[in-house]
mmCIF file of N, CA and C in Angstrom:
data_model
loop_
_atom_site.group_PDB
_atom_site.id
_atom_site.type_symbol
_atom_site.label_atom_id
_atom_site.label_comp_id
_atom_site.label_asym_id
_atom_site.label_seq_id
_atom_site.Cartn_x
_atom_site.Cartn_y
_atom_site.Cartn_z
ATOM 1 N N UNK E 1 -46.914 41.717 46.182
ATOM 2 C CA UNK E 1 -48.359 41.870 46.142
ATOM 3 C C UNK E 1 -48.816 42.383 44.794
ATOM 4 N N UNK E 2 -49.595 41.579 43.668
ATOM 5 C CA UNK E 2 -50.325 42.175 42.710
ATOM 6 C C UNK E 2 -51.446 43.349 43.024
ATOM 7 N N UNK E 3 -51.081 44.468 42.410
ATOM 8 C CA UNK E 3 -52.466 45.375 42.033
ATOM 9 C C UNK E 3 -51.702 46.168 43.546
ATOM 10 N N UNK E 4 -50.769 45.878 44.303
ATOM 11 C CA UNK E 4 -50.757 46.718 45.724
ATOM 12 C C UNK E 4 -49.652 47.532 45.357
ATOM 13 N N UNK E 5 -49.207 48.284 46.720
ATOM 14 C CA UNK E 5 -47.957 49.389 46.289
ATOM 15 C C UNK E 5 -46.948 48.766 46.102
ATOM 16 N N UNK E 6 -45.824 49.422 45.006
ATOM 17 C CA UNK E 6 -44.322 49.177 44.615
ATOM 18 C C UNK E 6 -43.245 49.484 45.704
ATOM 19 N N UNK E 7 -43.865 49.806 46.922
ATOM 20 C CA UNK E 7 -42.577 50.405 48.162
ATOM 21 C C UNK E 7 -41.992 49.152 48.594
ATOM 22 N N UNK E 8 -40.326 49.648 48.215
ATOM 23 C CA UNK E 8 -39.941 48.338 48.347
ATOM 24 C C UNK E 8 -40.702 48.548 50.510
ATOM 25 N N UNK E 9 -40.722 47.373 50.995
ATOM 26 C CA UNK E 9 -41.146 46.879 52.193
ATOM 27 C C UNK E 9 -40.333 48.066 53.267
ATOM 28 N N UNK E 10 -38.992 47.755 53.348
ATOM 29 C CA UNK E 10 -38.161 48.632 54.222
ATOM 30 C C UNK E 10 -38.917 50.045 54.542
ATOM 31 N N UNK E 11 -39.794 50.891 52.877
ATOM 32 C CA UNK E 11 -40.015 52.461 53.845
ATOM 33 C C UNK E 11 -41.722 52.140 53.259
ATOM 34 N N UNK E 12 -42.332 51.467 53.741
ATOM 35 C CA UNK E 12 -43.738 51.469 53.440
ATOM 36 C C UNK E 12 -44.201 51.803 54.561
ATOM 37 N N UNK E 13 -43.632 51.869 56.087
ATOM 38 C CA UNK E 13 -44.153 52.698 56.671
ATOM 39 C C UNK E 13 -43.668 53.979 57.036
ATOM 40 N N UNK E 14 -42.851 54.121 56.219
ATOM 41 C CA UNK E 14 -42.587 55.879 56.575
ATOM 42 C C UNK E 14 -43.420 56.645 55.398
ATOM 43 N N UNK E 15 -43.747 55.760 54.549
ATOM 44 C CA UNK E 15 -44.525 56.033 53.897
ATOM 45 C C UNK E 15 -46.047 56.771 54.168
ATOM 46 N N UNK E 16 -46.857 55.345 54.683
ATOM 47 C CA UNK E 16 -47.982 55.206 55.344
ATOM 48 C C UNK E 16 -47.675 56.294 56.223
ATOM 49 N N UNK E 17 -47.142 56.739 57.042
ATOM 50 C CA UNK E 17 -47.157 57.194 58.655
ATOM 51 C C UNK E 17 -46.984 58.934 57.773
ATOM 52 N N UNK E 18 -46.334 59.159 57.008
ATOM 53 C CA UNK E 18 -45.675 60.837 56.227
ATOM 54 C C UNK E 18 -47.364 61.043 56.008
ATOM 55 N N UNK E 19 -48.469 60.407 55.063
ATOM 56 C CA UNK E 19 -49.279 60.624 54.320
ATOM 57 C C UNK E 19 -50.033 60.374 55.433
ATOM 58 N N UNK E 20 -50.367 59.387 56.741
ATOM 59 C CA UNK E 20 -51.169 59.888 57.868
ATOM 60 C C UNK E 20 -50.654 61.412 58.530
ATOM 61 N N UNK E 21 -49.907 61.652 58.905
ATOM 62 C CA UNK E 21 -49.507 63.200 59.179
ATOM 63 C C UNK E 21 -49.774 64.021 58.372
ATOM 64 N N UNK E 22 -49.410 64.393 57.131
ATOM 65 C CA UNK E 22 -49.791 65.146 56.423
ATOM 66 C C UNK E 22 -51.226 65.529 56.071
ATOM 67 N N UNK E 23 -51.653 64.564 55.457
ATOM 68 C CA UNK E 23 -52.914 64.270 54.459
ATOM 69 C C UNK E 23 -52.391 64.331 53.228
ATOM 70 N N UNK E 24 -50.953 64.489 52.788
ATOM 71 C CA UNK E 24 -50.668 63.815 51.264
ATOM 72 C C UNK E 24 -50.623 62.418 51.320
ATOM 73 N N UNK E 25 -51.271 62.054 50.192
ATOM 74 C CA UNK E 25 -51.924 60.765 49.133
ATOM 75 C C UNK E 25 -50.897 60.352 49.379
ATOM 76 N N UNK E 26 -50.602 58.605 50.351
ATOM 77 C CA UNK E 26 -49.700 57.904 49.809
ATOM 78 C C UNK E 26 -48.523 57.552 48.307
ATOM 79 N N UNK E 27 -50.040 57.598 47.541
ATOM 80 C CA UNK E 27 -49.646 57.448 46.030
ATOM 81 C C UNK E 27 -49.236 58.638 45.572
ATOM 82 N N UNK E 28 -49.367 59.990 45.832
ATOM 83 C CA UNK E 28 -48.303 61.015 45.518
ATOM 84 C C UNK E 28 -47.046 60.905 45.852
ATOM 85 N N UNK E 29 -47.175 60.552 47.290
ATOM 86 C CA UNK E 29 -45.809 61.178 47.772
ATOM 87 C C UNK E 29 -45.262 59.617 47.159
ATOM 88 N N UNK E 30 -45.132 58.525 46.460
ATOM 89 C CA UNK E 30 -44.589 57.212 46.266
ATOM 90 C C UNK E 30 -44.165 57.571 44.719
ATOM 91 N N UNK E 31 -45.528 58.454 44.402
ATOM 92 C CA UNK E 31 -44.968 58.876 42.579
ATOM 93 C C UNK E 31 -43.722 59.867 42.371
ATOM 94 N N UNK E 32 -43.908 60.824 43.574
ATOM 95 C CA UNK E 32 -43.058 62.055 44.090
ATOM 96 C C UNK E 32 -41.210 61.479 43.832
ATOM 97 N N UNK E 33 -41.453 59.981 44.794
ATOM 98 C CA UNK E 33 -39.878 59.363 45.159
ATOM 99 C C UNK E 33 -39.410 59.367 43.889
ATOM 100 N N UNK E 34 -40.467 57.988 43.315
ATOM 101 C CA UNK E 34 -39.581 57.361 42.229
ATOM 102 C C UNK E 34 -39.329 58.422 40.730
ATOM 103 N N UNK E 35 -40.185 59.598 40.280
ATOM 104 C CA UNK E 35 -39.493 60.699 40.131
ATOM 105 C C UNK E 35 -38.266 61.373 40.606
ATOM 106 N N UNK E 36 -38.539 61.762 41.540
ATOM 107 C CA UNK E 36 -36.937 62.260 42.338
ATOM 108 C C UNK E 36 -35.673 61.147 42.489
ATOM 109 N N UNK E 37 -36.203 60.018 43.157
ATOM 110 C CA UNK E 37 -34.844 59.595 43.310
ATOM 111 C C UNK E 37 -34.666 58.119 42.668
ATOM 112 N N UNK E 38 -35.755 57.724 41.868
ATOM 113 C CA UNK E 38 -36.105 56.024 41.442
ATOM 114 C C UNK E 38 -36.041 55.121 43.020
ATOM 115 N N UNK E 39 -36.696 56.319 44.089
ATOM 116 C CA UNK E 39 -36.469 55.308 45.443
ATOM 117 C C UNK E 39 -35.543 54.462 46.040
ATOM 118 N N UNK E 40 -34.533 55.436 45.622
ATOM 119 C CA UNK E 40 -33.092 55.010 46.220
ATOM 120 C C UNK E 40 -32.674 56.068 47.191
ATOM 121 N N UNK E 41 -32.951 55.284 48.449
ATOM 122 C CA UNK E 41 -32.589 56.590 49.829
ATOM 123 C C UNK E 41 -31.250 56.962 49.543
ATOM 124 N N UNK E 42 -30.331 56.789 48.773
ATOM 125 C CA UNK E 42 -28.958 56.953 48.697
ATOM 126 C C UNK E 42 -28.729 58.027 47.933
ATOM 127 N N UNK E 43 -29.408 58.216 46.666
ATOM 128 C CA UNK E 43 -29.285 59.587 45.773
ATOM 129 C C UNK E 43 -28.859 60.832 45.982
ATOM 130 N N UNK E 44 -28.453 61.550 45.425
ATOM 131 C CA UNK E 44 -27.767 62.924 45.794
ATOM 132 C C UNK E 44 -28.111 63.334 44.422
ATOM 133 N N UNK E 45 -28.487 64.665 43.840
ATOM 134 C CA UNK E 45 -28.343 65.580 43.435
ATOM 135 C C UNK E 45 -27.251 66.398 43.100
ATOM 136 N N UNK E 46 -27.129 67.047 41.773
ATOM 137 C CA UNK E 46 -25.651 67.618 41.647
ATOM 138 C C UNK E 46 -26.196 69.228 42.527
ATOM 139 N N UNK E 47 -27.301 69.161 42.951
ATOM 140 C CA UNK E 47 -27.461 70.374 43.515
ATOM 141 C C UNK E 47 -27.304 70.308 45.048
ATOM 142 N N UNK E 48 -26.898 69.189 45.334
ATOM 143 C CA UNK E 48 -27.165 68.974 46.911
ATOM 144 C C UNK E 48 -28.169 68.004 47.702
ATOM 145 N N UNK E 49 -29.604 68.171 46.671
ATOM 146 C CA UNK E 49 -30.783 67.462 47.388
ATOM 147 C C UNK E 49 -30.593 66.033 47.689
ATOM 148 N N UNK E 50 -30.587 65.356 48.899
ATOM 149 C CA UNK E 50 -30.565 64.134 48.988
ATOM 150 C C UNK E 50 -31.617 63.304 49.340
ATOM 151 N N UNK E 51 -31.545 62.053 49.062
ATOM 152 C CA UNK E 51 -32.495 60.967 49.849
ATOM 153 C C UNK E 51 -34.218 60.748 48.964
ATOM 154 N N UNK E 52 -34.834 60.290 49.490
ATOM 155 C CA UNK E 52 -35.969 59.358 48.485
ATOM 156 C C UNK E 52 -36.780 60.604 47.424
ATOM 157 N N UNK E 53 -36.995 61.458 48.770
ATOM 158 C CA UNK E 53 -37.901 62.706 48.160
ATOM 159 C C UNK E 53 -37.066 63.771 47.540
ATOM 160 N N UNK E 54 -35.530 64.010 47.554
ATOM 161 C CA UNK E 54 -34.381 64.939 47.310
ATOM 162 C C UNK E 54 -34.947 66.197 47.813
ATOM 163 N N UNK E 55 -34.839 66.159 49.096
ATOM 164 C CA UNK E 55 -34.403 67.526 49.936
ATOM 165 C C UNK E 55 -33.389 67.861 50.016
ATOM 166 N N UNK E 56 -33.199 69.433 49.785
ATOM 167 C CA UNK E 56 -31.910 69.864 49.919
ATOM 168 C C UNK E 56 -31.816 70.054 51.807
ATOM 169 N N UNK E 57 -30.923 70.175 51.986
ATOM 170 C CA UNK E 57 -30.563 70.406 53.395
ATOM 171 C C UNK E 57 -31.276 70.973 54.366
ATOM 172 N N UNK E 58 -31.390 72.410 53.667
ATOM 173 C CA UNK E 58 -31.799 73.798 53.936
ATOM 174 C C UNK E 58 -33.350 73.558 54.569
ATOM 175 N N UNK E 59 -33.614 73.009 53.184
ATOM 176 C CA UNK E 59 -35.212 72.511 53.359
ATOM 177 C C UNK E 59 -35.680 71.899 54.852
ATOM 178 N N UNK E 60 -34.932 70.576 54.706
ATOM 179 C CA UNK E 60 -34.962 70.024 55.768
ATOM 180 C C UNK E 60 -34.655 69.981 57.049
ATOM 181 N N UNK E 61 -34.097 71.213 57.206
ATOM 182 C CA UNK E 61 -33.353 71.638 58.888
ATOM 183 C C UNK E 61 -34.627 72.179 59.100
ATOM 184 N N UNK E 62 -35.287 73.463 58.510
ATOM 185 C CA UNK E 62 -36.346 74.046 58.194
ATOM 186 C C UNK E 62 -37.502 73.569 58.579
ATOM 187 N N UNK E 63 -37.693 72.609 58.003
ATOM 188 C CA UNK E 63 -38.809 71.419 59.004
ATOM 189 C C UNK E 63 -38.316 70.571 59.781
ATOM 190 N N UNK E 64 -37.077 70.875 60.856
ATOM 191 C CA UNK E 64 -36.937 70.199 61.869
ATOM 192 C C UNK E 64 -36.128 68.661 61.375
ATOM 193 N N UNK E 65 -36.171 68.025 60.342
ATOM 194 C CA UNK E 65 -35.747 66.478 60.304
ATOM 195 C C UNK E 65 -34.523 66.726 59.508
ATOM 196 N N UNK E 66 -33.895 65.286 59.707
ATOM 197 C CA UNK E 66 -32.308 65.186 58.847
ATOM 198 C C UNK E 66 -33.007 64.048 57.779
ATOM 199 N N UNK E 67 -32.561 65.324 56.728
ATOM 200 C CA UNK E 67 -32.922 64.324 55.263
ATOM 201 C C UNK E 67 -31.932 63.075 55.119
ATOM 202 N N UNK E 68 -31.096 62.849 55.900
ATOM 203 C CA UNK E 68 -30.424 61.919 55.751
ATOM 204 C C UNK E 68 -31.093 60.155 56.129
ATOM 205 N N UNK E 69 -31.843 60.467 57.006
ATOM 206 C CA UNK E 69 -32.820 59.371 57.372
ATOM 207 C C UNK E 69 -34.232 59.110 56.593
ATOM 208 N N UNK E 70 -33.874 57.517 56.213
ATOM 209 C CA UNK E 70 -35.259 57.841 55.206
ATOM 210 C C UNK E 70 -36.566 57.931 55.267
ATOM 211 N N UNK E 71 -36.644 57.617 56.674
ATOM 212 C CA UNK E 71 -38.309 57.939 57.008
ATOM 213 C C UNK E 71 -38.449 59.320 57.295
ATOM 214 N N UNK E 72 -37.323 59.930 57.671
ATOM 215 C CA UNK E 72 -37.625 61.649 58.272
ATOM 216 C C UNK E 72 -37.516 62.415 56.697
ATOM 217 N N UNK E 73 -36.746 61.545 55.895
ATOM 218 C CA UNK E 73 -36.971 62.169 54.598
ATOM 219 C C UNK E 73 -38.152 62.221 54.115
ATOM 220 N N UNK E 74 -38.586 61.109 54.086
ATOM 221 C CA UNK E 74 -40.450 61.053 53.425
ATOM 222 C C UNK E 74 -41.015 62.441 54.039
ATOM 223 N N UNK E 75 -40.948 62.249 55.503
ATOM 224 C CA UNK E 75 -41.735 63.483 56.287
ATOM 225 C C UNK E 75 -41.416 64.547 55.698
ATOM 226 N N UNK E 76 -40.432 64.887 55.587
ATOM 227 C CA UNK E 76 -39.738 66.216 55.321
ATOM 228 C C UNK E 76 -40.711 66.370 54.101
ATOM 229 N N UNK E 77 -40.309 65.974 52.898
ATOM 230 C CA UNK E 77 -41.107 65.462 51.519
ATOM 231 C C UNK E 77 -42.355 65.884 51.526
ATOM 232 N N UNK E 78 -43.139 65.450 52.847
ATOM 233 C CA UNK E 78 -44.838 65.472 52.991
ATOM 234 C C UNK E 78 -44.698 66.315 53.302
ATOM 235 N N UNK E 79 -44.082 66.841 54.304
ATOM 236 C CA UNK E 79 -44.455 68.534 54.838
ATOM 237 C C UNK E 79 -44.353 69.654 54.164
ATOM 238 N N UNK E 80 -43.064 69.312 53.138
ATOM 239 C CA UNK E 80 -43.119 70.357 52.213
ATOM 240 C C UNK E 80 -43.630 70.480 50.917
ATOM 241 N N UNK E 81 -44.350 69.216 50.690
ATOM 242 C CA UNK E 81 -45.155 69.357 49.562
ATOM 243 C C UNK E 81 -46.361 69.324 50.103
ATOM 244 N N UNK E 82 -46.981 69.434 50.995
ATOM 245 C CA UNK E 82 -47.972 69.703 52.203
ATOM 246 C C UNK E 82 -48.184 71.460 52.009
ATOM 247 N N UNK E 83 -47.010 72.372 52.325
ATOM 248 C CA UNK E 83 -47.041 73.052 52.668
ATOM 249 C C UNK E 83 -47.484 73.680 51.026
ATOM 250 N N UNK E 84 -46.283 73.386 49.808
ATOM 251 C CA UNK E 84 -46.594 73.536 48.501
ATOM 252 C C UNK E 84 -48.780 73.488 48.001
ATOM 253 N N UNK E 85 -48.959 72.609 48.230
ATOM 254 C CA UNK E 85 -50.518 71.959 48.135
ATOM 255 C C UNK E 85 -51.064 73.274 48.491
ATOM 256 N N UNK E 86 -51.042 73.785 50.063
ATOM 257 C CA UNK E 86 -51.694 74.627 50.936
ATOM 258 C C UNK E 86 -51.629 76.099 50.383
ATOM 259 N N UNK E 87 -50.036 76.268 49.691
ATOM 260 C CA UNK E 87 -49.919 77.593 49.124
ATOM 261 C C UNK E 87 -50.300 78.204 48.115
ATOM 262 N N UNK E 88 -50.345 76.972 47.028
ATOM 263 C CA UNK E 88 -51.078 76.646 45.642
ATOM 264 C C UNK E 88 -52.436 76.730 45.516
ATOM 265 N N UNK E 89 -52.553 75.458 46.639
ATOM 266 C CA UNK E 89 -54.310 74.908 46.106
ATOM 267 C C UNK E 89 -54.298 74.229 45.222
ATOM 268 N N UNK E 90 -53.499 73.828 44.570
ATOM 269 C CA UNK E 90 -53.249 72.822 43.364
ATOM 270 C C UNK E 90 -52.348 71.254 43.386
ATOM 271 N N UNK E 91 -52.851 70.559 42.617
ATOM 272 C CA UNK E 91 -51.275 69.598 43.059
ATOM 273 C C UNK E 91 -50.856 69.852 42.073
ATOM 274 N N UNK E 92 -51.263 70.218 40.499
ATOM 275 C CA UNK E 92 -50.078 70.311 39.590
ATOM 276 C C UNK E 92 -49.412 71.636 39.858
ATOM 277 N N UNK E 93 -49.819 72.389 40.879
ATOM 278 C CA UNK E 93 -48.950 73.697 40.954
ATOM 279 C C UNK E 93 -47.714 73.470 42.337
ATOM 280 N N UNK E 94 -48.562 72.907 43.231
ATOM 281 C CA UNK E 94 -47.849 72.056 44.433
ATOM 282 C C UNK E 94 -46.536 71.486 43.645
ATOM 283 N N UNK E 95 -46.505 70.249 42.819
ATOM 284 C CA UNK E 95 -45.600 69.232 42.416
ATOM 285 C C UNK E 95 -44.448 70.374 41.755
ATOM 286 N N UNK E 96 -44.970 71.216 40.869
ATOM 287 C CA UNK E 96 -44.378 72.324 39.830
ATOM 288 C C UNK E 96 -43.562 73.334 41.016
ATOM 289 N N UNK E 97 -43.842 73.664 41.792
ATOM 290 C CA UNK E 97 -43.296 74.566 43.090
ATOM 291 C C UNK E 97 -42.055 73.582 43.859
ATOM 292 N N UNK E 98 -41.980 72.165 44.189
ATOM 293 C CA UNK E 98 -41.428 71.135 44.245
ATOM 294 C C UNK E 98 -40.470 70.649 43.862
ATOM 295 N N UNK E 99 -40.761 71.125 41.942
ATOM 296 C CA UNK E 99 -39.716 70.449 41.529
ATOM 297 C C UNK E 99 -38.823 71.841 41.127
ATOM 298 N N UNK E 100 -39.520 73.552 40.904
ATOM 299 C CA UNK E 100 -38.982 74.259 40.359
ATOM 300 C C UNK E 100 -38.373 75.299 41.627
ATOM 301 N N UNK E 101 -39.372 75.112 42.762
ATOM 302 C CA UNK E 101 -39.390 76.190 43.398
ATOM 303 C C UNK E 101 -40.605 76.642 43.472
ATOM 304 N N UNK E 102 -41.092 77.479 44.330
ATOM 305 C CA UNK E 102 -42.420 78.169 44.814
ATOM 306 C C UNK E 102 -42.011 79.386 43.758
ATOM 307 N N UNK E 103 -41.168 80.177 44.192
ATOM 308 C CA UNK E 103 -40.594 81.637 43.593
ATOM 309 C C UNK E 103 -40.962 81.888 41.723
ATOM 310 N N UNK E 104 -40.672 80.576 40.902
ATOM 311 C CA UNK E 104 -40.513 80.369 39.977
ATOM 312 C C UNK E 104 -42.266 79.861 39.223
ATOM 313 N N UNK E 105 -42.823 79.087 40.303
ATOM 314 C CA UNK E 105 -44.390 78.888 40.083
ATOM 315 C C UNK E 105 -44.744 79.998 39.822
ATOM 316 N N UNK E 106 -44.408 80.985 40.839
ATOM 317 C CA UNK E 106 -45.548 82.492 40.889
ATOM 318 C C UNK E 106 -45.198 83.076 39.652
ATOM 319 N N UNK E 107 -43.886 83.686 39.109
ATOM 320 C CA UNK E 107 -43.461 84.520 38.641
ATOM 321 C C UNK E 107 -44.191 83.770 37.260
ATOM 322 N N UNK E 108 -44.214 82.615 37.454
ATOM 323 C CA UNK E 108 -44.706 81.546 35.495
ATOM 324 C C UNK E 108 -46.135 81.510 35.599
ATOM 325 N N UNK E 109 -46.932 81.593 36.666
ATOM 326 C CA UNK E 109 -48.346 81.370 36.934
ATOM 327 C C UNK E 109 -48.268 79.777 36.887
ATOM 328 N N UNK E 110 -47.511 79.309 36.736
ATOM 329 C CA UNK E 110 -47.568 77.288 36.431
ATOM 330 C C UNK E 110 -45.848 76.973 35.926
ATOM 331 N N UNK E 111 -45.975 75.664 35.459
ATOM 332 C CA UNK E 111 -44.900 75.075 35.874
ATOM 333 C C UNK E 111 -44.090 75.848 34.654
ATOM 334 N N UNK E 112 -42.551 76.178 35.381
ATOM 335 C CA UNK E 112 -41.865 76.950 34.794
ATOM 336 C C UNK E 112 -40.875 76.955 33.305
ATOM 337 N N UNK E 113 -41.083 75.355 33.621
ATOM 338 C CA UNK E 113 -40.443 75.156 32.127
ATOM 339 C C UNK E 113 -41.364 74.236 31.751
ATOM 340 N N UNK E 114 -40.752 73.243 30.719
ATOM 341 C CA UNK E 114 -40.869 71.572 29.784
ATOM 342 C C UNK E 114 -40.780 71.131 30.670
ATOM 343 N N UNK E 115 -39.705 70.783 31.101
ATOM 344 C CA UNK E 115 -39.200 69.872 32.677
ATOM 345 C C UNK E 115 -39.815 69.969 33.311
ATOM 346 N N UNK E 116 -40.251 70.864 34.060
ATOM 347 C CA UNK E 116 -41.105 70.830 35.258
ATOM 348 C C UNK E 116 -42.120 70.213 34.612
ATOM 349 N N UNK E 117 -42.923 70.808 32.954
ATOM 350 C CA UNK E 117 -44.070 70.391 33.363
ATOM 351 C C UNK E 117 -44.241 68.802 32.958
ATOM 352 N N UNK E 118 -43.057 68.278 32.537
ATOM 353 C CA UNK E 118 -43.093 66.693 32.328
ATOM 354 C C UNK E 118 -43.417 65.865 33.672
ATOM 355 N N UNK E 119 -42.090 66.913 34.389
ATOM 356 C CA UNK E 119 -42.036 66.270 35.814
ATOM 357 C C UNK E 119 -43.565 66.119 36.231
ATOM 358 N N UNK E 120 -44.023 66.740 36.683
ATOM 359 C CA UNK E 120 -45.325 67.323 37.252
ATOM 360 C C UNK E 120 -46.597 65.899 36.819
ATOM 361 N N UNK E 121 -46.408 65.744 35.220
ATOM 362 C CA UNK E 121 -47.144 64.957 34.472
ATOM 363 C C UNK E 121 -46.454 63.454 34.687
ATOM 364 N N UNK E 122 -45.712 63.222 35.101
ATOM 365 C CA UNK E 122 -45.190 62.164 35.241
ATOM 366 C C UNK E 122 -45.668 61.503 36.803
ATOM 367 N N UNK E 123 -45.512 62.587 37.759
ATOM 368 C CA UNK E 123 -45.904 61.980 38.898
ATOM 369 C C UNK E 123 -47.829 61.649 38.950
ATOM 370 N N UNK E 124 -48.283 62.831 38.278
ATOM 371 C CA UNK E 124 -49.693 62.538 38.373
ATOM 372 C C UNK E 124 -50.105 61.152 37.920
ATOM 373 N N UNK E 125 -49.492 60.800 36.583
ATOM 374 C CA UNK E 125 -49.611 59.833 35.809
ATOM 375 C C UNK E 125 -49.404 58.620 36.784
ATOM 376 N N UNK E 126 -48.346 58.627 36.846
ATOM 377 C CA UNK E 126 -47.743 57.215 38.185
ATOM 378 C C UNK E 126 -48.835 57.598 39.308
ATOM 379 N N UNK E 127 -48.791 58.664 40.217
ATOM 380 C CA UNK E 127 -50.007 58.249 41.091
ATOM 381 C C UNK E 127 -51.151 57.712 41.234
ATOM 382 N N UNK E 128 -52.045 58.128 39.735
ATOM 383 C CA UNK E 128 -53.300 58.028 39.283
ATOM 384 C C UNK E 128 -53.133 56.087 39.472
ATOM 385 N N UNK E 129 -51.879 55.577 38.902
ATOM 386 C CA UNK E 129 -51.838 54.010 38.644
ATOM 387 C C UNK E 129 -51.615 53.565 40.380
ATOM 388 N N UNK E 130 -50.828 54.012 41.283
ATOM 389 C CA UNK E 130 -50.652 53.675 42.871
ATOM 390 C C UNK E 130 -51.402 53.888 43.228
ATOM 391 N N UNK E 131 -52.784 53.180 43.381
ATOM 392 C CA UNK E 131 -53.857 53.129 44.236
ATOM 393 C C UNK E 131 -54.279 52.717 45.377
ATOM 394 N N UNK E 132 -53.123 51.664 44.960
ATOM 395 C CA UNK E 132 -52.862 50.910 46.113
ATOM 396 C C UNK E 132 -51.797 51.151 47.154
ATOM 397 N N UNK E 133 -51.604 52.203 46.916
ATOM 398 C CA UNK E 133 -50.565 53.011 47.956
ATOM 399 C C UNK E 133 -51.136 53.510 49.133
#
């Protein structure tokens, strides 16, 4: 589809269905993946985090789902960058809490390093273009 979303087909509705539950922006949580994992449910982390959105485990027992599945991953993803959004009030502080940690937002007032704040700028950037997400 020209001008529509890049999800490959397989998780466009775990997609759709994470961002109806939540109220995170399709097009975040799609900019969120291909940041984290280039949208490969298979990815791992040398830290542990796995799957589209890279939840670590912990995370994800936490909200109830096995990051191992990739639609419960998205969820997981939405809920906890759901929860990030809610604690913030921000999405560049949300995304920055996400990619650094909540702990590490507070103590920096914003995103804690370069990295983060590339990260952060990278997903906004890609979302702003998924409109069609």
């Amino acid at each position: 589809r020209r001008g529509g979303c890049p999800v490959p087909v397989a998780f466009r509705g775990a997609f759709a269905a994470a961002s109806a539950m939540t109220g995170v922006s399709a097009s975040v949580l799609v900019a969120t993946a291909y940041e984290e994992s280039h949208m490969n449910p298979l990815a791992r982390s040398g830290a542990g985090a796995r799957g589209l959105l890279q939840l670590m485990p912990a995370t994800a027992h936490t909200l109830g789902l096995d990051e191992r599945d990739p639609a419960n991953n998205v969820l997981a993803g939405a809920r906890y960058l759901k929860e990030m959004l809610d604690r913030f009030g921000s999405l560049e502080l949300a995304l920055a809490a996400y990619n650094a940690g909540p702990s590490a937002v507070e103590r920096s007032g914003g995103a804690p390093t370069v990295a983060s704040l590339r990260y952060v700028k990278n997903i906004e950037l890609r979302a702003s273009q998924l409109a069609g997400c």
